[in-house]
mmCIF file with all atom_site columns, C-alpha atoms in Angstrom:
data_model
loop_
_atom_site.group_PDB
_atom_site.id
_atom_site.type_symbol
_atom_site.label_atom_id
_atom_site.label_alt_id
_atom_site.label_comp_id
_atom_site.label_asym_id
_atom_site.label_entity_id
_atom_site.label_seq_id
_atom_site.pdbx_PDB_ins_code
_atom_site.Cartn_x
_atom_site.Cartn_y
_atom_site.Cartn_z
_atom_site.occupancy
_atom_site.B_iso_or_equiv
_atom_site.pdbx_formal_charge
_atom_site.auth_seq_id
_atom_site.auth_comp_id
_atom_site.auth_asym_id
_atom_site.auth_atom_id
_atom_site.pdbx_PDB_model_num
ATOM 1   C CA . MET W 1 1   ? -32.519 -118.520 66.659 1.00 84.00 ? 7   MET W CA 1
ATOM 2   C CA . ASP W 1 2   ? -32.252 -115.030 68.260 1.00 85.00 ? 8   ASP W CA 1
ATOM 3   C CA . LEU W 1 3   ? -35.128 -113.133 66.635 1.00 89.00 ? 9   LEU W CA 1
ATOM 4   C CA . VAL W 1 4   ? -34.389 -110.040 68.750 1.00 83.00 ? 10  VAL W CA 1
ATOM 5   C CA . ARG W 1 5   ? -31.021 -109.878 67.352 1.00 82.00 ? 11  ARG W CA 1
ATOM 6   C CA . GLU W 1 6   ? -32.321 -110.474 63.790 1.00 86.00 ? 12  GLU W CA 1
ATOM 7   C CA . LEU W 1 7   ? -35.029 -107.746 64.095 1.00 86.00 ? 13  LEU W CA 1
ATOM 8   C CA . LEU W 1 8   ? -32.332 -105.203 65.449 1.00 81.00 ? 14  LEU W CA 1
ATOM 9   C CA . ARG W 1 9   ? -30.006 -106.133 62.647 1.00 84.00 ? 15  ARG W CA 1
ATOM 10  C CA . GLY W 1 10  ? -32.673 -105.122 60.026 1.00 87.00 ? 16  GLY W CA 1
ATOM 11  C CA . ALA W 1 11  ? -33.658 -102.056 62.064 1.00 90.00 ? 17  ALA W CA 1
ATOM 12  C CA . VAL W 1 12  ? -30.013 -100.472 62.256 1.00 93.00 ? 18  VAL W CA 1
ATOM 13  C CA . PRO W 1 13  ? -30.170 -99.185  58.460 1.00 95.00 ? 19  PRO W CA 1
ATOM 14  C CA . VAL W 1 14  ? -33.598 -97.648  58.968 1.00 95.00 ? 20  VAL W CA 1
ATOM 15  C CA . HIS W 1 15  ? -32.331 -95.962  62.331 1.00 94.00 ? 21  HIS W CA 1
ATOM 16  C CA . VAL W 1 16  ? -29.222 -94.705  60.440 1.00 96.00 ? 22  VAL W CA 1
ATOM 17  C CA . LEU W 1 17  ? -31.337 -93.227  57.569 1.00 97.00 ? 23  LEU W CA 1
ATOM 18  C CA . HIS W 1 18  ? -33.812 -91.826  60.079 1.00 97.00 ? 24  HIS W CA 1
ATOM 19  C CA . HIS W 1 19  ? -30.982 -89.730  61.688 1.00 97.00 ? 25  HIS W CA 1
ATOM 20  C CA . ALA W 1 20  ? -29.359 -88.971  58.502 1.00 98.00 ? 26  ALA W CA 1
ATOM 21  C CA . ALA W 1 21  ? -32.786 -87.430  57.260 1.00 98.00 ? 27  ALA W CA 1
ATOM 22  C CA . GLU W 1 22  ? -32.778 -85.251  60.423 1.00 97.00 ? 28  GLU W CA 1
ATOM 23  C CA . GLN W 1 23  ? -29.303 -83.961  60.451 1.00 96.00 ? 29  GLN W CA 1
ATOM 24  C CA . GLU W 1 24  ? -25.765 -84.681  59.489 1.00 96.00 ? 30  GLU W CA 1
ATOM 25  C CA . VAL W 1 25  ? -24.481 -87.825  61.228 1.00 97.00 ? 31  VAL W CA 1
ATOM 26  C CA . TYR W 1 26  ? -20.868 -89.296  61.550 1.00 95.00 ? 32  TYR W CA 1
ATOM 27  C CA . GLY W 1 27  ? -19.869 -92.849  62.272 1.00 94.00 ? 33  GLY W CA 1
ATOM 28  C CA . ALA W 1 28  ? -18.790 -92.521  65.933 1.00 93.00 ? 34  ALA W CA 1
ATOM 29  C CA . TRP W 1 29  ? -22.029 -90.436  66.888 1.00 95.00 ? 35  TRP W CA 1
ATOM 30  C CA . MET W 1 30  ? -24.156 -93.070  65.010 1.00 96.00 ? 36  MET W CA 1
ATOM 31  C CA . ALA W 1 31  ? -22.426 -96.016  67.056 1.00 95.00 ? 37  ALA W CA 1
ATOM 32  C CA . GLU W 1 32  ? -23.279 -94.120  70.132 1.00 95.00 ? 38  GLU W CA 1
ATOM 33  C CA . GLU W 1 33  ? -26.777 -93.430  69.219 1.00 94.00 ? 39  GLU W CA 1
ATOM 34  C CA . LEU W 1 34  ? -27.374 -96.981  68.182 1.00 93.00 ? 40  LEU W CA 1
ATOM 35  C CA . ALA W 1 35  ? -25.913 -98.352  71.361 1.00 93.00 ? 41  ALA W CA 1
ATOM 36  C CA . HIS W 1 36  ? -28.244 -96.077  73.351 1.00 92.00 ? 42  HIS W CA 1
ATOM 37  C CA . HIS W 1 37  ? -31.188 -97.765  71.611 1.00 87.00 ? 43  HIS W CA 1
ATOM 38  C CA . GLY W 1 38  ? -29.829 -101.185 72.324 1.00 84.00 ? 44  GLY W CA 1
ATOM 39  C CA . TYR W 1 39  ? -28.045 -101.678 69.083 1.00 86.00 ? 45  TYR W CA 1
ATOM 40  C CA . PRO W 1 40  ? -24.418 -102.244 69.848 1.00 88.00 ? 46  PRO W CA 1
ATOM 41  C CA . ILE W 1 41  ? -22.545 -102.182 66.597 1.00 91.00 ? 47  ILE W CA 1
ATOM 42  C CA . SER W 1 42  ? -18.837 -102.338 65.744 1.00 92.00 ? 48  SER W CA 1
ATOM 43  C CA . PRO W 1 43  ? -16.997 -100.115 63.486 1.00 92.00 ? 49  PRO W CA 1
ATOM 44  C CA . GLY W 1 44  ? -16.334 -102.891 61.342 1.00 94.00 ? 50  GLY W CA 1
ATOM 45  C CA . THR W 1 45  ? -20.136 -103.453 60.789 1.00 93.00 ? 51  THR W CA 1
ATOM 46  C CA . LEU W 1 46  ? -21.210 -99.700  60.766 1.00 95.00 ? 52  LEU W CA 1
ATOM 47  C CA . TYR W 1 47  ? -18.829 -98.105  58.308 1.00 95.00 ? 53  TYR W CA 1
ATOM 48  C CA . PRO W 1 48  ? -19.388 -100.667 55.606 1.00 96.00 ? 54  PRO W CA 1
ATOM 49  C CA . LEU W 1 49  ? -23.334 -100.042 56.212 1.00 96.00 ? 55  LEU W CA 1
ATOM 50  C CA . LEU W 1 50  ? -22.835 -96.355  55.796 1.00 97.00 ? 56  LEU W CA 1
ATOM 51  C CA . HIS W 1 51  ? -20.668 -97.055  52.356 1.00 97.00 ? 57  HIS W CA 1
ATOM 52  C CA . ARG W 1 52  ? -23.541 -99.281  51.265 1.00 97.00 ? 58  ARG W CA 1
ATOM 53  C CA . LEU W 1 53  ? -26.246 -96.981  51.780 1.00 98.00 ? 59  LEU W CA 1
ATOM 54  C CA . GLU W 1 54  ? -24.197 -94.139  49.968 1.00 98.00 ? 60  GLU W CA 1
ATOM 55  C CA . ASN W 1 55  ? -23.302 -96.416  47.064 1.00 98.00 ? 61  ASN W CA 1
ATOM 56  C CA . ALA W 1 56  ? -27.173 -97.227  46.923 1.00 98.00 ? 62  ALA W CA 1
ATOM 57  C CA . GLY W 1 57  ? -27.771 -93.559  46.604 1.00 98.00 ? 63  GLY W CA 1
ATOM 58  C CA . LEU W 1 58  ? -29.623 -93.271  49.878 1.00 98.00 ? 64  LEU W CA 1
ATOM 59  C CA . LEU W 1 59  ? -26.753 -91.216  51.705 1.00 98.00 ? 65  LEU W CA 1
ATOM 60  C CA . THR W 1 60  ? -24.519 -88.736  50.625 1.00 98.00 ? 66  THR W CA 1
ATOM 61  C CA . SER W 1 61  ? -21.266 -87.764  52.355 1.00 97.00 ? 67  SER W CA 1
ATOM 62  C CA . THR W 1 62  ? -18.747 -84.871  52.732 1.00 97.00 ? 68  THR W CA 1
ATOM 63  C CA . GLU W 1 63  ? -15.623 -84.393  54.645 1.00 95.00 ? 69  GLU W CA 1
ATOM 64  C CA . HIS W 1 64  ? -14.971 -81.840  57.508 1.00 91.00 ? 70  HIS W CA 1
ATOM 65  C CA . VAL W 1 65  ? -11.959 -81.209  59.326 1.00 92.00 ? 71  VAL W CA 1
ATOM 66  C CA . VAL W 1 66  ? -12.671 -81.332  63.139 1.00 88.00 ? 72  VAL W CA 1
ATOM 67  C CA . ASP W 1 67  ? -9.897  -80.836  65.782 1.00 90.00 ? 73  ASP W CA 1
ATOM 68  C CA . GLY W 1 68  ? -7.377  -81.329  63.020 1.00 91.00 ? 74  GLY W CA 1
ATOM 69  C CA . ARG W 1 69  ? -9.005  -84.655  61.872 1.00 92.00 ? 75  ARG W CA 1
ATOM 70  C CA . VAL W 1 70  ? -11.209 -85.458  58.772 1.00 92.00 ? 76  VAL W CA 1
ATOM 71  C CA . ARG W 1 71  ? -14.618 -86.564  59.581 1.00 93.00 ? 77  ARG W CA 1
ATOM 72  C CA . ARG W 1 72  ? -16.843 -87.923  56.895 1.00 96.00 ? 78  ARG W CA 1
ATOM 73  C CA . VAL W 1 73  ? -20.548 -86.827  57.639 1.00 97.00 ? 79  VAL W CA 1
ATOM 74  C CA . TYR W 1 74  ? -23.451 -88.249  55.975 1.00 98.00 ? 80  TYR W CA 1
ATOM 75  C CA . THR W 1 75  ? -27.085 -86.912  55.023 1.00 98.00 ? 81  THR W CA 1
ATOM 76  C CA . ALA W 1 76  ? -30.044 -88.625  53.373 1.00 98.00 ? 82  ALA W CA 1
ATOM 77  C CA . THR W 1 77  ? -30.595 -87.859  49.773 1.00 98.00 ? 83  THR W CA 1
ATOM 78  C CA . ALA W 1 78  ? -33.748 -87.451  47.988 1.00 98.00 ? 84  ALA W CA 1
ATOM 79  C CA . ALA W 1 79  ? -33.859 -91.137  47.236 1.00 98.00 ? 85  ALA W CA 1
ATOM 80  C CA . GLY W 1 80  ? -33.091 -91.819  50.883 1.00 98.00 ? 86  GLY W CA 1
ATOM 81  C CA . LEU W 1 81  ? -35.818 -89.728  52.093 1.00 98.00 ? 87  LEU W CA 1
ATOM 82  C CA . GLY W 1 82  ? -38.253 -91.503  49.541 1.00 97.00 ? 88  GLY W CA 1
ATOM 83  C CA . GLU W 1 83  ? -36.923 -94.783  50.909 1.00 97.00 ? 89  GLU W CA 1
ATOM 84  C CA . LEU W 1 84  ? -37.247 -93.636  54.609 1.00 97.00 ? 90  LEU W CA 1
ATOM 85  C CA . THR W 1 85  ? -41.084 -92.907  53.924 1.00 97.00 ? 91  THR W CA 1
ATOM 86  C CA . ARG W 1 86  ? -41.597 -96.272  52.631 1.00 97.00 ? 92  ARG W CA 1
ATOM 87  C CA . LEU W 1 87  ? -39.821 -97.892  55.530 1.00 95.00 ? 93  LEU W CA 1
ATOM 88  C CA . ARG W 1 88  ? -41.990 -95.865  57.900 1.00 95.00 ? 94  ARG W CA 1
ATOM 89  C CA . ALA W 1 89  ? -45.097 -97.264  56.254 1.00 96.00 ? 95  ALA W CA 1
ATOM 90  C CA . VAL W 1 90  ? -43.807 -100.712 56.742 1.00 94.00 ? 96  VAL W CA 1
ATOM 91  C CA . VAL W 1 91  ? -42.859 -100.230 60.254 1.00 93.00 ? 97  VAL W CA 1
ATOM 92  C CA . ALA W 1 92  ? -46.181 -98.584  61.028 1.00 93.00 ? 98  ALA W CA 1
ATOM 93  C CA . GLU W 1 93  ? -48.068 -101.404 59.448 1.00 94.00 ? 99  GLU W CA 1
ATOM 94  C CA . LEU W 1 94  ? -45.970 -103.930 61.168 1.00 92.00 ? 100 LEU W CA 1
ATOM 95  C CA . SER W 1 95  ? -46.142 -102.373 64.666 1.00 91.00 ? 101 SER W CA 1
ATOM 96  C CA . GLY W 1 96  ? -49.921 -101.713 64.272 1.00 90.00 ? 102 GLY W CA 1
ATOM 97  C CA . GLU W 1 97  ? -50.538 -105.573 63.728 1.00 90.00 ? 103 GLU W CA 1
ATOM 98  C CA . VAL W 1 98  ? -47.939 -106.916 66.134 1.00 89.00 ? 104 VAL W CA 1
ATOM 99  C CA . LEU W 1 99  ? -48.978 -104.797 69.021 1.00 89.00 ? 105 LEU W CA 1
ATOM 100 C CA . ARG W 1 100 ? -52.726 -105.094 68.609 1.00 87.00 ? 106 ARG W CA 1
ATOM 101 C CA . PRO W 1 101 ? -54.083 -107.169 71.541 1.00 83.00 ? 107 PRO W CA 1
ATOM 102 C CA . ALA W 1 102 ? -54.435 -110.993 70.594 1.00 77.00 ? 108 ALA W CA 1
ATOM 103 C CA . PRO W 1 103 ? -58.072 -112.324 70.150 1.00 75.00 ? 109 PRO W CA 1
ATOM 104 C CA . ALA W 1 104 ? -59.195 -114.230 73.120 1.00 72.00 ? 110 ALA W CA 1
ATOM 105 C CA . THR W 1 105 ? -60.134 -117.356 71.027 1.00 70.00 ? 111 THR W CA 1
ATOM 106 C CA . GLY W 1 106 ? -58.450 -119.146 68.191 1.00 61.00 ? 112 GLY W CA 1
ATOM 107 C CA . PRO W 1 107 ? -55.859 -118.350 65.669 1.00 64.00 ? 113 PRO W CA 1
ATOM 108 C CA . HIS W 1 108 ? -56.271 -115.834 62.943 1.00 60.00 ? 114 HIS W CA 1
ATOM 109 C CA . THR W 1 109 ? -57.736 -117.375 59.695 1.00 56.00 ? 115 THR W CA 1
#
């Protein structure tokens, strides 16, 4: 089992929501950003994720014409911002525990 891959798979929606909370994002940019952070993702995975986040009320989208083409851009909704706050707390708790030095003797009880 590739646990790193599993972790990254779960982190992708968090990463998308984080960026959509900061600014408008669109699929191609988001794919580049995720790849930059070690999350290579295909359009066949990314676009359904964006649609699921929008259907869940966490993102909203609008269409813009850029260079004669329609681009759908996404931003976080109020519900998305609330969910991001909850996710940040989970990530902080997990990273605090996982990154804490292991005790010199015995397992945790």
